[in-house]
Short mmCIF file of C-alpha atoms and ligand atoms in Angstrom, two decimals:
data_model
loop_
_atom_site.label_atom_id
_atom_site.label_comp_id
_atom_site.label_asym_id
_atom_site.label_seq_id
_atom_site.Cartn_x
_atom_site.Cartn_y
_atom_site.Cartn_z
CA MET A 600 -15.40 -1.67 2.28
CA ARG A 601 -11.84 -0.43 1.94
CA GLU A 602 -9.42 -0.85 4.84
CA GLU A 603 -6.03 0.78 5.33
CA CYS A 604 -4.52 -1.06 8.25
CA GLY A 605 -1.60 -2.56 10.07
CA VAL A 606 -1.43 -6.23 11.09
CA PHE A 607 0.82 -8.04 13.52
CA GLY A 608 1.30 -11.58 14.82
CA ILE A 609 3.57 -13.44 17.22
CA CYS A 610 3.90 -17.09 18.21
CA HIS A 611 6.21 -18.16 21.03
CA ASN A 612 5.70 -21.11 23.35
CA ASN A 613 7.56 -19.66 26.32
CA LEU A 614 6.42 -16.05 26.56
CA LYS A 615 3.04 -16.60 28.19
CA ASN A 616 2.94 -13.40 30.26
CA GLU A 617 4.50 -11.20 27.63
CA ILE A 618 2.75 -12.25 24.44
CA ALA A 619 0.08 -9.50 24.59
CA GLN A 620 2.65 -6.89 25.68
CA LEU A 621 4.74 -7.74 22.62
CA SER A 622 1.72 -7.38 20.35
CA TYR A 623 0.95 -4.06 22.02
CA LEU A 624 4.47 -2.80 21.30
CA GLY A 625 4.29 -4.08 17.72
CA LEU A 626 0.99 -2.26 17.19
CA PHE A 627 2.47 0.87 18.73
CA ALA A 628 5.13 0.86 16.01
CA LEU A 629 2.42 0.31 13.36
CA GLN A 630 0.14 3.06 14.67
CA HIS A 631 0.78 5.21 11.56
CA ARG A 632 -1.10 2.57 9.52
CA GLY A 633 -4.38 3.21 11.33
CA GLN A 634 -5.56 5.40 14.16
CA GLU A 635 -9.25 4.61 14.46
CA SER A 636 -9.25 1.32 16.31
CA ALA A 637 -6.86 -1.19 17.79
CA GLY A 638 -7.17 -4.76 19.00
CA ILE A 639 -5.26 -7.81 20.17
CA ALA A 640 -6.31 -11.49 20.16
CA VAL A 641 -4.41 -14.05 22.24
CA SER A 642 -4.59 -17.83 22.10
CA SER A 643 -3.86 -19.80 25.25
CA GLY A 644 -3.54 -22.97 23.17
CA LYS A 645 -7.09 -23.94 24.14
CA ASN A 646 -9.11 -20.80 23.59
CA ILE A 647 -8.85 -17.30 22.13
CA LEU A 648 -9.56 -13.99 23.84
CA VAL A 649 -9.89 -10.69 21.98
CA TYR A 650 -9.82 -7.13 23.23
CA ARG A 651 -10.51 -4.34 20.73
CA ASP A 652 -11.91 -0.85 20.79
CA LEU A 653 -12.03 2.48 18.97
CA GLY A 654 -9.00 4.70 19.60
CA LEU A 655 -5.22 4.69 19.49
CA VAL A 656 -3.27 1.69 20.78
CA GLY A 657 -2.28 3.54 23.97
CA GLU A 658 -5.90 4.58 24.61
CA VAL A 659 -7.45 1.18 23.97
CA PHE A 660 -5.07 -0.85 26.14
CA LYS A 661 -5.35 0.74 29.56
CA GLU A 662 -3.36 -0.68 32.43
CA GLY A 663 -4.42 -4.11 33.53
CA ILE A 664 -5.94 -5.22 30.22
CA LEU A 665 -2.78 -6.69 28.74
CA SER A 666 -2.02 -8.81 31.81
CA THR A 667 -5.36 -10.57 31.35
CA LEU A 668 -4.31 -11.67 27.85
CA GLN A 669 -1.84 -14.54 28.28
CA GLY A 670 -0.95 -17.28 25.84
CA ILE A 671 1.31 -18.83 23.23
CA ALA A 672 0.33 -16.74 20.23
CA SER A 673 -1.26 -13.44 19.45
CA ILE A 674 -2.35 -11.22 16.56
CA GLY A 675 -3.01 -7.48 16.50
CA HIS A 676 -4.60 -4.89 14.26
CA VAL A 677 -4.74 -1.11 13.85
CA ARG A 678 -7.38 0.26 11.54
CA TYR A 679 -8.16 3.29 9.44
CA SER A 680 -11.51 2.71 7.78
CA ALA A 681 -11.09 4.23 4.37
CA ALA A 682 -14.62 3.46 3.26
CA SER A 683 -16.61 1.55 5.86
CA LEU A 684 -17.92 2.88 9.15
CA ASN A 685 -15.61 3.68 12.01
CA SER A 686 -17.60 1.61 14.50
CA TRP A 687 -16.68 -0.81 17.25
CA GLN A 688 -18.21 -3.64 15.23
CA ASN A 689 -15.70 -3.02 12.44
CA SER A 690 -12.63 -3.01 14.68
CA GLN A 691 -10.35 -6.06 14.55
CA PRO A 692 -9.17 -8.78 15.19
CA ILE A 693 -12.50 -10.44 14.45
CA LEU A 694 -13.21 -13.51 16.61
CA GLN A 695 -15.33 -16.24 14.99
CA GLU A 696 -16.04 -19.96 15.05
CA PHE A 697 -15.30 -22.41 12.26
CA ALA A 698 -15.55 -26.19 11.98
CA GLY A 699 -12.17 -26.53 13.75
CA GLY A 700 -12.89 -24.27 16.77
CA SER A 701 -12.34 -20.54 17.24
CA PHE A 702 -10.19 -18.28 15.15
CA ALA A 703 -9.28 -14.61 15.07
CA LEU A 704 -8.47 -12.67 11.91
CA ALA A 705 -6.72 -9.36 11.18
CA HIS A 706 -6.81 -7.99 7.64
CA ASN A 707 -5.17 -5.21 5.65
CA GLY A 708 -6.50 -4.67 2.15
CA HIS A 709 -9.50 -4.46 -0.10
CA LEU A 710 -11.19 -7.17 -2.18
CA THR A 711 -12.46 -6.31 -5.64
CA ASN A 712 -14.80 -9.27 -6.22
CA GLN A 713 -17.21 -9.37 -3.25
CA SER A 714 -20.33 -10.17 -5.28
CA GLU A 715 -18.54 -12.84 -7.30
CA LEU A 716 -17.46 -14.45 -4.00
CA ARG A 717 -21.02 -14.37 -2.79
CA THR A 718 -22.08 -16.41 -5.82
CA ILE A 719 -19.13 -18.82 -5.76
CA PHE A 720 -19.70 -19.67 -2.09
CA GLY A 721 -23.50 -19.53 -2.32
CA LEU A 722 -23.94 -16.97 0.47
CA SER A 723 -27.53 -16.07 1.28
CA ASP A 724 -28.63 -12.41 1.26
CA GLN A 725 -28.63 -12.39 5.01
CA ASN A 726 -25.15 -13.89 5.32
CA PHE A 727 -23.77 -11.47 2.74
CA HIS A 728 -25.36 -8.41 4.31
CA ASN A 729 -24.07 -9.45 7.71
CA CYS A 730 -20.56 -8.79 6.43
CA PRO A 731 -19.96 -5.08 7.00
CA THR A 732 -16.34 -5.33 5.82
CA ASP A 733 -14.24 -7.50 3.50
CA SER A 734 -12.64 -8.96 6.61
CA HIS A 735 -16.02 -10.25 7.82
CA LEU A 736 -16.62 -11.70 4.37
CA ILE A 737 -13.33 -13.63 4.51
CA CYS A 738 -14.36 -15.03 7.94
CA LYS A 739 -17.72 -16.08 6.52
CA LEU A 740 -16.02 -17.84 3.60
CA ILE A 741 -13.74 -19.73 6.00
CA GLN A 742 -16.85 -20.95 7.81
CA THR A 743 -18.60 -22.05 4.63
CA THR A 744 -15.78 -24.50 3.77
CA ARG A 745 -16.73 -26.60 6.85
CA GLU A 746 -13.03 -27.57 7.02
CA LYS A 747 -11.68 -28.43 10.47
CA ASN A 748 -8.16 -27.57 9.44
CA MET A 749 -7.63 -23.81 8.94
CA GLU A 750 -4.88 -24.30 6.38
CA LYS A 751 -7.18 -26.42 4.23
CA ALA A 752 -9.99 -23.91 4.62
CA LEU A 753 -7.68 -21.13 3.48
CA GLU A 754 -6.43 -23.15 0.52
CA LYS A 755 -10.05 -23.46 -0.60
CA ILE A 756 -11.05 -19.82 -0.30
CA ILE A 757 -7.89 -17.78 -0.88
CA PRO A 758 -7.54 -18.62 -4.61
CA GLN A 759 -11.02 -17.13 -5.14
CA LEU A 760 -10.22 -13.75 -3.54
CA LYS A 761 -9.30 -10.91 -5.89
CA GLY A 762 -7.66 -7.66 -4.83
CA ALA A 763 -5.36 -6.77 -1.95
CA PHE A 764 -5.09 -8.70 1.28
CA CYS A 765 -2.52 -9.32 3.97
CA LEU A 766 -3.88 -11.53 6.73
CA THR A 767 -2.76 -12.70 10.14
CA ILE A 768 -4.96 -15.50 11.46
CA LEU A 769 -4.86 -17.08 14.88
CA THR A 770 -6.33 -20.48 15.64
CA GLU A 771 -6.11 -22.14 19.02
CA GLY A 772 -2.70 -23.61 18.20
CA LYS A 773 -1.34 -21.76 15.17
CA LEU A 774 -0.45 -18.38 13.76
CA ILE A 775 -0.89 -18.02 10.01
CA GLY A 776 0.27 -15.21 7.73
CA LEU A 777 -0.87 -14.75 4.13
CA ARG A 778 -0.28 -12.26 1.32
CA ASP A 779 -2.24 -11.87 -1.93
CA ALA A 780 -0.77 -13.03 -5.23
CA GLN A 781 0.25 -9.55 -6.42
CA GLY A 782 1.77 -8.56 -3.05
CA PHE A 783 0.03 -5.15 -3.01
CA HIS A 784 0.84 -4.45 0.63
CA PRO A 785 3.81 -5.57 2.69
CA LEU A 786 3.96 -8.42 5.21
CA VAL A 787 7.23 -9.51 6.79
CA LEU A 788 8.49 -12.41 8.89
CA GLY A 789 10.83 -12.02 11.87
CA ARG A 790 12.39 -14.17 14.57
CA LEU A 791 12.18 -13.55 18.29
CA GLY A 792 14.25 -16.04 20.30
CA ASP A 793 12.67 -19.43 19.64
CA GLY A 794 9.51 -17.91 18.21
CA TYR A 795 8.42 -15.97 15.14
CA ALA A 796 6.58 -12.76 14.38
CA LEU A 797 4.69 -11.31 11.42
CA ALA A 798 4.05 -7.63 10.75
CA SER A 799 2.97 -5.19 8.06
CA GLU A 800 6.32 -3.43 8.47
CA ASP A 801 9.57 -4.41 10.14
CA CYS A 802 9.54 -1.27 12.33
CA ALA A 803 7.33 -3.49 14.54
CA PHE A 804 10.23 -5.93 14.93
CA SER A 805 12.87 -3.45 16.14
CA ILE A 806 10.66 -2.39 19.05
CA ILE A 807 10.23 -5.98 20.35
CA GLY A 808 13.83 -7.03 19.65
CA ALA A 809 12.87 -9.40 16.83
CA GLN A 810 15.19 -10.00 13.90
CA TYR A 811 13.91 -9.39 10.37
CA LEU A 812 14.06 -12.60 8.35
CA ARG A 813 12.30 -11.92 5.07
CA GLU A 814 9.14 -10.81 3.29
CA VAL A 815 6.18 -13.15 3.13
CA GLN A 816 6.15 -13.70 -0.64
CA PRO A 817 3.12 -12.77 -2.75
CA GLY A 818 0.77 -15.78 -2.65
CA GLU A 819 2.63 -17.42 0.23
CA MET A 820 1.06 -18.82 3.40
CA ILE A 821 3.28 -19.09 6.47
CA VAL A 822 2.13 -21.33 9.33
CA ILE A 823 3.83 -20.92 12.71
CA GLU A 824 3.29 -23.62 15.31
CA ASN A 825 5.36 -24.99 18.23
CA ASN A 826 8.17 -22.50 17.65
CA ARG A 827 8.61 -23.61 14.01
CA TYR A 828 7.35 -22.30 10.75
CA ARG A 829 6.44 -23.96 7.48
CA THR A 830 5.48 -22.33 4.25
CA LYS A 831 3.34 -23.08 1.23
CA GLN A 832 2.85 -21.15 -1.98
CA ILE A 833 -0.93 -21.28 -2.24
CA LEU A 834 -1.33 -18.80 -5.08
CA ALA A 835 0.62 -18.86 -8.31
CA GLY A 836 3.23 -16.08 -8.44
CA ASN A 837 1.38 -13.58 -10.60
CA LYS A 838 2.87 -10.39 -11.92
CA LYS A 839 3.63 -8.27 -8.87
CA ALA A 840 1.66 -5.10 -8.11
CA LEU A 841 3.49 -3.56 -5.15
CA CYS A 842 1.71 -0.45 -3.90
CA ILE A 843 4.05 2.44 -4.66
CA PHE A 844 2.14 4.69 -2.26
CA GLU A 845 3.57 2.62 0.61
CA HIS A 846 6.94 4.18 -0.26
CA VAL A 847 5.58 7.62 -1.16
CA TYR A 848 3.49 8.19 1.95
CA PHE A 849 2.13 5.32 3.94
CA ALA A 850 5.03 3.38 5.49
CA ARG A 851 7.32 4.49 8.29
CA PRO A 852 10.72 5.80 7.10
CA ASP A 853 12.70 3.30 9.20
CA SER A 854 10.85 0.35 7.66
CA ASN A 855 12.11 -1.79 4.80
CA VAL A 856 9.19 -2.16 2.44
CA PHE A 857 9.50 -4.52 -0.53
CA GLU A 858 13.10 -4.94 0.64
CA GLU A 859 14.05 -1.28 0.25
CA ASN A 860 14.40 1.26 3.05
CA VAL A 861 11.62 3.83 2.92
CA ALA A 862 13.71 6.83 4.08
CA GLU A 863 16.43 6.09 1.50
CA ILE A 864 13.88 5.74 -1.28
CA ARG A 865 12.20 9.01 -0.31
CA GLU A 866 15.58 10.75 -0.28
CA ARG A 867 16.25 9.47 -3.80
CA ILE A 868 12.80 10.55 -4.94
CA GLY A 869 13.59 14.04 -3.62
CA ARG A 870 16.87 14.13 -5.56
CA ARG A 871 15.08 13.07 -8.72
CA LEU A 872 12.38 15.69 -8.11
CA ALA A 873 15.08 18.37 -7.85
CA GLN A 874 16.50 17.28 -11.22
CA GLU A 875 13.10 17.26 -12.89
CA GLN A 876 11.58 20.31 -11.21
CA PRO A 877 14.34 22.77 -10.21
CA ALA A 878 13.55 26.09 -8.51
CA GLU A 879 15.48 29.27 -7.70
CA ALA A 880 15.20 29.42 -3.92
CA ASP A 881 16.92 30.27 -0.63
CA MET A 882 15.78 27.23 1.30
CA VAL A 883 14.00 23.90 1.07
CA ILE A 884 11.48 22.97 3.74
CA CYS A 885 9.38 19.86 4.20
CA VAL A 886 5.75 19.31 5.06
CA PRO A 887 6.29 17.30 8.24
CA ASP A 888 6.52 14.40 8.55
CA SER A 889 5.80 12.56 5.32
CA GLY A 890 7.61 15.11 3.10
CA ARG A 891 10.80 15.20 5.20
CA PHE A 892 13.12 12.73 3.45
CA ALA A 893 12.11 13.83 -0.04
CA ALA A 894 12.76 17.46 1.00
CA LEU A 895 16.21 16.48 2.30
CA GLY A 896 16.95 14.75 -1.00
CA TYR A 897 15.76 17.80 -2.94
CA ALA A 898 17.97 20.13 -0.87
CA HIS A 899 21.04 17.87 -1.20
CA GLU A 900 20.64 17.54 -4.96
CA ALA A 901 19.88 21.22 -5.58
CA ASN A 902 22.53 22.38 -3.12
CA ILE A 903 20.03 24.62 -1.35
CA LEU A 904 19.90 25.10 2.43
CA TYR A 905 17.50 22.68 4.17
CA GLN A 906 15.47 24.20 7.00
CA GLU A 907 12.51 23.26 9.16
CA GLY A 908 10.07 26.07 8.36
CA LEU A 909 6.87 24.36 9.46
CA LEU A 910 6.24 23.09 12.95
CA LYS A 911 4.03 20.10 13.53
CA ASN A 912 1.84 19.70 16.57
CA ASN A 913 2.26 16.02 17.32
CA TYR A 914 -0.79 15.76 19.52
CA ILE A 915 -3.41 15.56 16.81
CA GLY A 916 -3.97 12.60 14.49
CA ARG A 917 -3.75 12.60 10.71
CA THR A 918 -5.87 15.46 9.41
CA TYR A 919 -6.83 13.55 6.30
CA ILE A 920 -9.13 11.45 8.47
CA GLN A 921 -11.45 14.38 9.22
CA PRO A 922 -14.76 13.81 7.50
CA ASN A 923 -15.63 17.06 5.77
CA GLN A 924 -13.82 19.79 3.92
CA LYS A 925 -14.50 22.54 6.46
CA LEU A 926 -13.09 20.53 9.36
CA ARG A 927 -10.15 19.42 7.24
CA GLU A 928 -9.09 23.03 6.55
CA TYR A 929 -9.33 23.88 10.21
CA THR A 930 -7.28 20.90 11.30
CA VAL A 931 -4.44 21.66 8.89
CA LYS A 932 -3.98 24.87 10.89
CA ILE A 933 -3.95 23.14 14.25
CA LYS A 934 -1.54 20.60 12.92
CA LEU A 935 1.04 22.85 11.27
CA SER A 936 2.31 26.37 11.86
CA ALA A 937 4.92 28.43 10.01
CA ILE A 938 8.10 29.57 11.78
CA ALA A 939 8.22 33.24 10.77
CA GLY A 940 11.80 33.78 11.99
CA ILE A 941 12.98 31.20 9.50
CA VAL A 942 10.79 31.75 6.46
CA ALA A 943 10.26 35.55 6.43
CA GLY A 944 11.75 37.24 3.37
CA LYS A 945 12.87 33.91 1.89
CA ARG A 946 12.17 32.13 -1.40
CA ILE A 947 11.00 28.72 -0.28
CA VAL A 948 10.72 25.29 -1.89
CA MET A 949 8.08 23.37 0.07
CA VAL A 950 8.17 19.59 -0.51
CA ASP A 951 5.20 17.35 0.24
CA ASP A 952 4.59 13.73 -0.73
CA SER A 953 1.26 14.18 -2.50
CA ILE A 954 -1.65 16.42 -3.37
CA VAL A 955 -5.00 14.69 -3.02
CA ARG A 956 -7.73 17.28 -2.49
CA GLY A 957 -5.20 20.14 -2.32
CA THR A 958 -6.27 21.27 1.15
CA THR A 959 -2.89 20.80 2.79
CA SER A 960 -0.78 22.56 0.15
CA ARG A 961 -3.22 25.48 -0.21
CA ASN A 962 -3.32 26.12 3.52
CA LEU A 963 0.41 25.82 3.91
CA VAL A 964 1.20 28.25 1.11
CA LYS A 965 -1.09 30.73 2.87
CA LEU A 966 0.54 30.09 6.25
CA LEU A 967 4.02 30.58 4.83
CA LYS A 968 3.08 33.76 2.97
CA ASN A 969 1.37 35.17 6.07
CA ALA A 970 4.58 34.43 7.96
CA GLY A 971 6.44 36.60 5.42
CA ALA A 972 7.78 34.08 2.89
CA LYS A 973 8.66 35.94 -0.33
CA GLU A 974 7.92 33.05 -2.71
CA VAL A 975 6.61 29.52 -2.20
CA HIS A 976 7.44 26.87 -4.79
CA VAL A 977 5.45 23.70 -4.18
CA ARG A 978 7.20 20.44 -5.14
CA ILE A 979 5.45 17.09 -4.88
CA SER A 980 7.33 13.81 -4.57
CA SER A 981 4.67 11.78 -6.40
CA PRO A 982 2.92 12.34 -9.75
CA PRO A 983 -0.62 13.81 -9.78
CA VAL A 984 -3.08 11.49 -8.02
CA ASN A 985 -5.57 11.14 -10.88
CA TYR A 986 -7.46 7.97 -10.00
CA SER A 987 -8.93 6.54 -6.84
CA CYS A 988 -7.39 3.45 -5.34
CA HIS A 989 -9.27 0.14 -5.49
CA TYR A 990 -6.85 -1.68 -3.24
CA ASP A 991 -7.25 0.31 -0.06
CA ILE A 992 -5.19 3.50 0.02
CA ALA A 993 -7.80 6.05 1.04
CA THR A 994 -7.96 8.27 -2.01
CA PRO A 995 -11.34 9.89 -2.61
CA ALA A 996 -13.59 9.47 -5.65
CA ARG A 997 -12.20 10.72 -8.98
CA GLU A 998 -14.38 13.84 -8.98
CA GLU A 999 -12.74 15.03 -5.78
CA LEU A 1000 -9.24 14.74 -7.18
CA TRP A 1001 -7.98 18.13 -8.24
CA THR A 1002 -5.86 17.10 -11.15
CA ASN A 1003 -8.85 15.59 -12.89
CA ARG A 1004 -10.73 18.81 -12.95
CA PHE A 1005 -8.10 21.45 -13.55
CA SER A 1006 -4.85 22.03 -15.40
CA LEU A 1007 -1.57 22.21 -13.53
CA ASP A 1008 -1.58 25.99 -13.82
CA LYS A 1009 -5.16 26.29 -12.54
CA LEU A 1010 -4.14 24.20 -9.52
CA ARG A 1011 -1.05 26.37 -8.98
CA GLN A 1012 -3.24 29.48 -9.01
CA TRP A 1013 -5.70 27.94 -6.57
CA LEU A 1014 -2.83 26.98 -4.26
CA GLU A 1015 -1.52 30.56 -4.65
CA ALA A 1016 1.92 29.07 -5.15
CA ASP A 1017 4.65 30.76 -7.19
CA SER A 1018 5.30 27.50 -8.98
CA LEU A 1019 4.15 23.90 -8.79
CA GLY A 1020 6.02 20.79 -9.92
CA TYR A 1021 5.45 17.06 -9.59
CA ILE A 1022 7.92 14.23 -10.09
CA SER A 1023 7.18 12.15 -13.22
CA LEU A 1024 5.95 8.56 -12.92
CA LYS A 1025 9.08 7.37 -14.72
CA GLY A 1026 11.22 9.35 -12.31
CA LEU A 1027 9.43 7.89 -9.31
CA THR A 1028 9.56 4.24 -10.36
CA GLY A 1029 13.16 4.69 -11.52
CA VAL A 1030 14.63 5.32 -8.05
CA PHE A 1031 14.22 1.73 -6.80
CA GLN A 1032 17.15 -0.66 -6.95
CA LYS A 1033 15.63 -4.01 -6.03
CA ASN A 1034 12.22 -3.53 -7.64
CA LYS A 1035 11.61 -2.91 -11.32
CA PRO A 1036 9.15 -0.20 -12.46
CA ALA A 1037 6.82 -2.93 -13.75
CA ASP A 1038 6.66 -4.52 -10.26
CA PHE A 1039 4.59 -1.63 -8.90
CA CYS A 1040 0.91 -0.81 -8.82
CA THR A 1041 0.75 2.83 -9.91
CA ALA A 1042 -3.01 2.87 -10.59
CA CYS A 1043 -3.61 6.05 -8.54
CA PHE A 1044 -1.30 7.91 -10.93
CA SER A 1045 -1.75 6.03 -14.21
CA GLY A 1046 -5.27 4.56 -14.04
CA GLU A 1047 -3.82 1.16 -14.99
CA TYR A 1048 -5.48 -1.14 -12.48
CA PRO A 1049 -3.70 -4.49 -12.12
CA VAL A 1050 -6.82 -6.37 -10.90
P1 AMP B 634 -4.79 16.90 0.54
O1 AMP B 634 -4.66 17.88 1.63
O2 AMP B 634 -6.18 16.40 0.38
O3 AMP B 634 -4.22 17.36 -0.77
O4 AMP B 634 -3.98 15.59 0.95
C1 AMP B 634 -2.58 15.57 0.84
C2 AMP B 634 -1.96 15.37 2.18
O5 AMP B 634 -2.50 14.18 2.79
C3 AMP B 634 -0.49 15.17 2.06
O6 AMP B 634 0.14 16.04 2.99
C4 AMP B 634 -0.22 13.73 2.37
O7 AMP B 634 0.89 13.59 3.23
C5 AMP B 634 -1.49 13.23 3.04
N1 AMP B 634 -1.95 11.95 2.45
C6 AMP B 634 -1.77 11.47 1.23
N2 AMP B 634 -2.37 10.26 1.08
C7 AMP B 634 -2.96 9.96 2.25
C8 AMP B 634 -3.71 8.85 2.74
N3 AMP B 634 -3.96 7.78 1.99
N4 AMP B 634 -4.15 8.90 4.02
C9 AMP B 634 -3.89 9.97 4.78
N5 AMP B 634 -3.18 11.05 4.38
C10 AMP B 634 -2.71 11.06 3.13
#
């Protein structure tokens, strides 16, 4: 029931006609966090309307739909179903009733104690099985409290949830934002005129002209109502477990995640990678787009020419989403092509952010060699992904992860690369300035699961 998603929220008493448009723009900026479905819920102050469907934000919200969604507050969601079905039913925001009226909920994360929750809250078989995702389960738990006040309902259920969750919740009169005690995934607060906004990443604020204020703290609940916000720490500040993969791959480079700019961090990772894994080469190229800033850092540090040797077709979604291996290999080729005029006859360092199943790197080495590259040295700006993620980044089961089955040299041979080098875990966690190595969840690399 794993979800890799983007959430958004806005509350502003005087933007009636624009509230849904602003959510739409916010979701547009968060599109990289999920491309399977999109939805917006708007509260008029008296009732809540939701529109959601499968597809990209621009496909779901055709002309005319947004103007029907008017109100004082809104939440939005983009979804990539890492484990559960990509069906309309699973798209969000979810609209439900509770003792205090209607509410809508948007969720990013993955709970690790579903069956324990079922027992604690005494859910019947039928109720439990009617929850196709963790997000539905959270809604069901809110209902079971029978509380009329959403804040009180949340204070009862949230301390029982284990795992990763960032929530935006809309009631008829309030917008609420919440982040789990370890702060796995990011959630930030911004100001727009007299109102406030919440988003998974602050790239959603720049697009709507909102000003970044601060992160929602791990375990903090923020309640926005009547153009004011109040805050309550509802979970004890545990040891943090910030998802390092947000910086490696998932977040947008112009975002500030865990208070550090993603592009800058990736550049530093690339520099560190060049120190740890040097190569004799004529040029450094990136795997667009997620490898770009690390490749730039590598080139700057190694003093090797940076070039764009692979061209990305921007009109297809993330290839990783394709369901089976055969399709995945095919889509890598539609997505990326080698620029022969640039790479032919050259010794190339190709930098990507990660190897998961190895499909991307293997296909790209082939593409580059077919385009005449003399040597291809693969450099990866994260350590080997050895373990699957329990907190929602869509890594496959352990058996599918290359590094578990083969040695580094076996993998290099399979990739047909001239050399292969990963950054070390110490190197990766050492590039941050505001966050200590121990603040991160590195379970996908180390197998040390914080929850
Ligand atoms: P693979 O081809 O299976 O080795 O996957 C590695 C490629 O997928 C890299 O180019 C990454 O940029 C990308 N990637 C890594 N993690 C994820 C993820 N959680 N979701 C989608 N794509 C990913």
